[in-house]
PDB file of C-alpha atoms (C1' of nucleotides) in Angstrom:
ATOM      1  CA  MET A   1     118.141 -18.449 217.419  1.00  0.00           C
ATOM      2  CA  GLU A   2     120.447 -20.688 215.421  1.00  0.00           C
ATOM      3  CA  LYS A   3     120.086 -20.295 211.696  1.00  0.00           C
ATOM      4  CA  ASN A   4     121.034 -22.934 209.143  1.00  0.00           C
ATOM      5  CA  LYS A   5     120.375 -25.665 211.622  1.00  0.00           C
ATOM      6  CA  THR A   6     119.178 -28.125 209.030  1.00  0.00           C
ATOM      7  CA  LYS A   7     120.952 -31.221 210.336  1.00  0.00           C
ATOM      8  CA  THR A   8     120.599 -33.099 213.576  1.00  0.00           C
ATOM      9  CA  ILE A   9     123.410 -33.103 216.111  1.00  0.00           C
ATOM     10  CA  HIS A  10     123.963 -36.742 215.289  1.00  0.00           C
ATOM     11  CA  GLU A  11     124.427 -36.081 211.586  1.00  0.00           C
ATOM     12  CA  GLN A  12     126.811 -33.228 212.274  1.00  0.00           C
ATOM     13  CA  LYS A  13     128.900 -35.451 214.518  1.00  0.00           C
ATOM     14  CA  ILE A  14     129.178 -38.074 211.812  1.00  0.00           C
ATOM     15  CA  ASN A  15     130.264 -35.483 209.278  1.00  0.00           C
ATOM     16  CA  THR A  16     132.896 -34.099 211.610  1.00  0.00           C
ATOM     17  CA  LEU A  17     134.444 -37.491 212.239  1.00  0.00           C
ATOM     18  CA  ASP A  18     134.280 -38.927 208.732  1.00  0.00           C
ATOM     19  CA  PRO A  19     137.956 -39.648 207.917  1.00  0.00           C
ATOM     20  CA  GLU A  20     137.276 -39.435 204.208  1.00  0.00           C
ATOM     21  CA  LYS A  21     135.580 -36.044 204.279  1.00  0.00           C
ATOM     22  CA  PRO A  22     137.611 -33.491 202.308  1.00  0.00           C
ATOM     23  CA  MET A  23     138.311 -30.653 204.728  1.00  0.00           C
ATOM     24  CA  PHE A  24     141.832 -29.232 204.667  1.00  0.00           C
ATOM     25  CA  PRO A  25     143.422 -26.889 202.123  1.00  0.00           C
ATOM     26  CA  ILE A  26     146.949 -27.510 200.933  1.00  0.00           C
ATOM     27  CA  SER A  27     148.446 -24.898 203.285  1.00  0.00           C
ATOM     28  CA  VAL A  28     147.218 -26.733 206.375  1.00  0.00           C
ATOM     29  CA  VAL A  29     148.402 -30.110 205.143  1.00  0.00           C
ATOM     30  CA  ALA A  30     151.815 -28.777 204.135  1.00  0.00           C
ATOM     31  CA  ASP A  31     152.170 -27.339 207.618  1.00  0.00           C
ATOM     32  CA  ILE A  32     151.139 -30.562 209.351  1.00  0.00           C
ATOM     33  CA  LEU A  33     153.422 -32.756 207.232  1.00  0.00           C
ATOM     34  CA  LYS A  34     156.261 -30.203 207.164  1.00  0.00           C
ATOM     35  CA  VAL A  35     156.562 -30.304 203.396  1.00  0.00           C
ATOM     36  CA  HIS A  36     156.430 -27.664 200.699  1.00  0.00           C
ATOM     37  CA  GLN A  37     153.113 -27.133 198.950  1.00  0.00           C
ATOM     38  CA  ARG A  38     155.070 -27.919 195.807  1.00  0.00           C
ATOM     39  CA  THR A  39     155.779 -31.384 197.155  1.00  0.00           C
ATOM     40  CA  LEU A  40     152.102 -32.060 197.748  1.00  0.00           C
ATOM     41  CA  ARG A  41     151.324 -30.951 194.210  1.00  0.00           C
ATOM     42  CA  ILE A  42     153.969 -33.301 192.879  1.00  0.00           C
ATOM     43  CA  TYR A  43     152.434 -36.161 194.880  1.00  0.00           C
ATOM     44  CA  ASP A  44     149.120 -35.264 193.321  1.00  0.00           C
ATOM     45  CA  ASP A  45     150.562 -35.149 189.798  1.00  0.00           C
ATOM     46  CA  GLU A  46     152.248 -38.498 190.385  1.00  0.00           C
ATOM     47  CA  SER A  47     149.050 -40.028 191.774  1.00  0.00           C
ATOM     48  CA  ILE A  48     150.758 -40.727 195.110  1.00  0.00           C
ATOM     49  CA  LEU A  49     148.491 -38.549 197.250  1.00  0.00           C
ATOM     50  CA  THR A  50     145.366 -37.431 195.442  1.00  0.00           C
ATOM     51  CA  PRO A  51     143.034 -35.151 197.403  1.00  0.00           C
ATOM     52  CA  SER A  52     139.583 -34.322 196.143  1.00  0.00           C
ATOM     53  CA  ARG A  53     138.848 -30.922 194.654  1.00  0.00           C
ATOM     54  CA  SER A  54     136.466 -28.159 195.597  1.00  0.00           C
ATOM     55  CA  ALA A  55     134.079 -26.611 193.092  1.00  0.00           C
ATOM     56  CA  LYS A  56     136.783 -24.003 192.510  1.00  0.00           C
ATOM     57  CA  ASN A  57     139.438 -26.628 191.818  1.00  0.00           C
ATOM     58  CA  ARG A  58     141.157 -26.228 195.176  1.00  0.00           C
ATOM     59  CA  ARG A  59     142.684 -29.385 196.656  1.00  0.00           C
ATOM     60  CA  LEU A  60     140.849 -30.587 199.768  1.00  0.00           C
ATOM     61  CA  TYR A  61     142.522 -33.230 201.945  1.00  0.00           C
ATOM     62  CA  SER A  62     140.713 -35.613 204.300  1.00  0.00           C
ATOM     63  CA  PHE A  63     142.003 -37.080 207.581  1.00  0.00           C
ATOM     64  CA  ASN A  64     142.869 -40.218 205.667  1.00  0.00           C
ATOM     65  CA  ASP A  65     144.799 -38.177 203.114  1.00  0.00           C
ATOM     66  CA  ILE A  66     146.859 -36.728 205.959  1.00  0.00           C
ATOM     67  CA  GLU A  67     147.556 -40.223 207.285  1.00  0.00           C
ATOM     68  CA  ARG A  68     148.705 -41.234 203.816  1.00  0.00           C
ATOM     69  CA  GLY A  69     150.912 -38.138 203.788  1.00  0.00           C
ATOM     70  CA  LYS A  70     152.522 -39.048 207.115  1.00  0.00           C
ATOM     71  CA  PHE A  71     153.153 -42.497 205.748  1.00  0.00           C
ATOM     72  CA  ILE A  72     154.767 -41.100 202.608  1.00  0.00           C
ATOM     73  CA  GLN A  73     157.029 -38.833 204.660  1.00  0.00           C
ATOM     74  CA  PHE A  74     158.045 -41.756 206.827  1.00  0.00           C
ATOM     75  CA  MET A  75     159.027 -43.756 203.766  1.00  0.00           C
ATOM     76  CA  THR A  76     160.962 -40.943 202.134  1.00  0.00           C
ATOM     77  CA  ARG A  77     162.694 -39.572 205.239  1.00  0.00           C
ATOM     78  CA  ASP A  78     163.227 -42.651 207.393  1.00  0.00           C
ATOM     79  CA  ILE A  79     163.589 -45.367 204.819  1.00  0.00           C
ATOM     80  CA  GLY A  80     164.906 -43.373 201.872  1.00  0.00           C
ATOM     81  CA  ILE A  81     162.628 -44.877 199.286  1.00  0.00           C
ATOM     82  CA  ASN A  82     161.905 -42.858 196.163  1.00  0.00           C
ATOM     83  CA  LEU A  83     158.569 -41.872 194.700  1.00  0.00           C
ATOM     84  CA  ALA A  84     158.519 -44.748 192.232  1.00  0.00           C
ATOM     85  CA  GLY A  85     158.855 -47.194 195.118  1.00  0.00           C
ATOM     86  CA  ILE A  86     156.242 -45.409 197.175  1.00  0.00           C
ATOM     87  CA  LYS A  87     153.864 -45.546 194.280  1.00  0.00           C
ATOM     88  CA  ILE A  88     154.192 -49.310 194.127  1.00  0.00           C
ATOM     89  CA  ILE A  89     153.879 -49.790 197.887  1.00  0.00           C
ATOM     90  CA  ILE A  90     150.744 -47.684 198.068  1.00  0.00           C
ATOM     91  CA  HIS A  91     149.294 -49.715 195.270  1.00  0.00           C
ATOM     92  CA  LEU A  92     150.032 -52.946 197.135  1.00  0.00           C
ATOM     93  CA  LEU A  93     148.580 -51.638 200.406  1.00  0.00           C
ATOM     94  CA  LYS A  94     145.461 -50.631 198.561  1.00  0.00           C
ATOM     95  CA  GLN A  95     145.159 -54.082 197.013  1.00  0.00           C
ATOM     96  CA  GLN A  96     145.431 -55.659 200.458  1.00  0.00           C
ATOM     97  CA  LYS A  97     142.788 -53.252 201.730  1.00  0.00           C
ATOM     98  CA  ILE A  98     145.025 -51.891 204.487  1.00  0.00           C
ATOM     99  CA  GLN A  99     143.437 -48.768 205.983  1.00  0.00           C
ATOM    100  CA  PRO A 100     145.408 -45.484 206.025  1.00  0.00           C
ATOM    101  CA  SER A 101     145.268 -45.483 209.834  1.00  0.00           C
ATOM    102  CA  GLN A 102     147.336 -48.675 209.788  1.00  0.00           C
ATOM    103  CA  TYR A 103     149.897 -47.643 207.168  1.00  0.00           C
ATOM    104  CA  LEU A 104     152.501 -46.384 209.624  1.00  0.00           C
ATOM    105  CA  GLU A 105     152.239 -49.448 211.824  1.00  0.00           C
ATOM    106  CA  TYR A 106     152.397 -51.707 208.813  1.00  0.00           C
ATOM    107  CA  ILE A 107     155.449 -50.186 207.136  1.00  0.00           C
ATOM    108  CA  ASN A 108     157.249 -49.642 210.455  1.00  0.00           C
ATOM    109  CA  GLN A 109     157.002 -53.352 211.153  1.00  0.00           C
ATOM    110  CA  ALA A 110     158.258 -54.166 207.682  1.00  0.00           C
ATOM    111  CA  GLY A 111     161.126 -51.716 208.180  1.00  0.00           C
ATOM    112  CA  HIS A 112     162.190 -53.432 211.390  1.00  0.00           C
ATOM    113  CA  ASP A 113     161.866 -56.885 209.905  1.00  0.00           C
ATOM    114  CA  LEU A 114     164.165 -55.891 207.070  1.00  0.00           C
ATOM    115  CA  ASN A 115     166.552 -53.745 209.137  1.00  0.00           C
ATOM    116  CA  ILE A 116     166.286 -50.859 206.713  1.00  0.00           C
ATOM    117  CA  LEU A 117     165.252 -48.122 209.123  1.00  0.00           C
ATOM    118  CA  LYS A 118     167.407 -45.019 209.274  1.00  0.00           C
ATOM    119  CA  GLY A 119     168.071 -43.329 212.595  1.00  0.00           C
ATOM    120  CA  ASN A 120     165.514 -44.262 215.269  1.00  0.00           C
TER     121      ASN A 120
ATOM    122  C1'  DT B   1     144.397 -13.452 200.450  1.00  0.00           C
ATOM    123  C1'  DT B   2     144.989 -18.056 199.007  1.00  0.00           C
ATOM    124  C1'  DT B   3     145.631 -21.527 195.660  1.00  0.00           C
ATOM    125  C1'  DC B   4     146.175 -22.808 190.920  1.00  0.00           C
ATOM    126  C1'  DT B   5     149.594 -24.211 186.996  1.00  0.00           C
ATOM    127  C1'  DA B   6     153.849 -23.904 184.799  1.00  0.00           C
ATOM    128  C1'  DA B   7     158.465 -22.880 184.466  1.00  0.00           C
ATOM    129  C1'  DC B   8     163.009 -21.851 186.110  1.00  0.00           C
ATOM    130  C1'  DA B   9     166.972 -21.951 189.384  1.00  0.00           C
TER     131       DA B   9
ATOM    132  C1'  DT C   1     162.979 -29.226 196.224  1.00  0.00           C
ATOM    133  C1'  DG C   2     162.266 -24.328 196.513  1.00  0.00           C
ATOM    134  C1'  DT C   3     160.727 -20.183 194.391  1.00  0.00           C
ATOM    135  C1'  DT C   4     158.136 -17.248 191.478  1.00  0.00           C
ATOM    136  C1'  DA C   5     154.965 -15.179 187.767  1.00  0.00           C
ATOM    137  C1'  DG C   6     150.538 -14.521 186.462  1.00  0.00           C
ATOM    138  C1'  DA C   7     145.690 -15.955 186.577  1.00  0.00           C
ATOM    139  C1'  DA C   8     141.466 -16.985 189.140  1.00  0.00           C
TER     140       DA C   8
END
DNA sequence: TTTCTAACA
DNA sequence: TGTTAGAA
């Protein structure tokens, strides 16, 4: 019937939902974040968003990587901070062990507190 | 066909 | 930031 069924349903479910599992190629992420692939490669070069790599050296982004990407876009587009600033902020968030799923909430609150939000 | 790096506009 | 050449 089903070939290659070497894992239990339970294990497969865990794999599917693991937010750190590298799954998406650069094209998909660029589309989701509405940025050029070039931009994602620059983030990678600058150690701002560093996906893992496949055996063939292709970038593979996880759900958490995409959350980090949304956060980066929010900071660049809505707050107007540059990459040097983003680099520092990400470093601080990491130190404080803030999870990627909370990045947007965290920085949005900070933006309101400081009245530095553009638009919205 | 897609992604890679590097370089140029 | 966007585009492209050439390789893999």
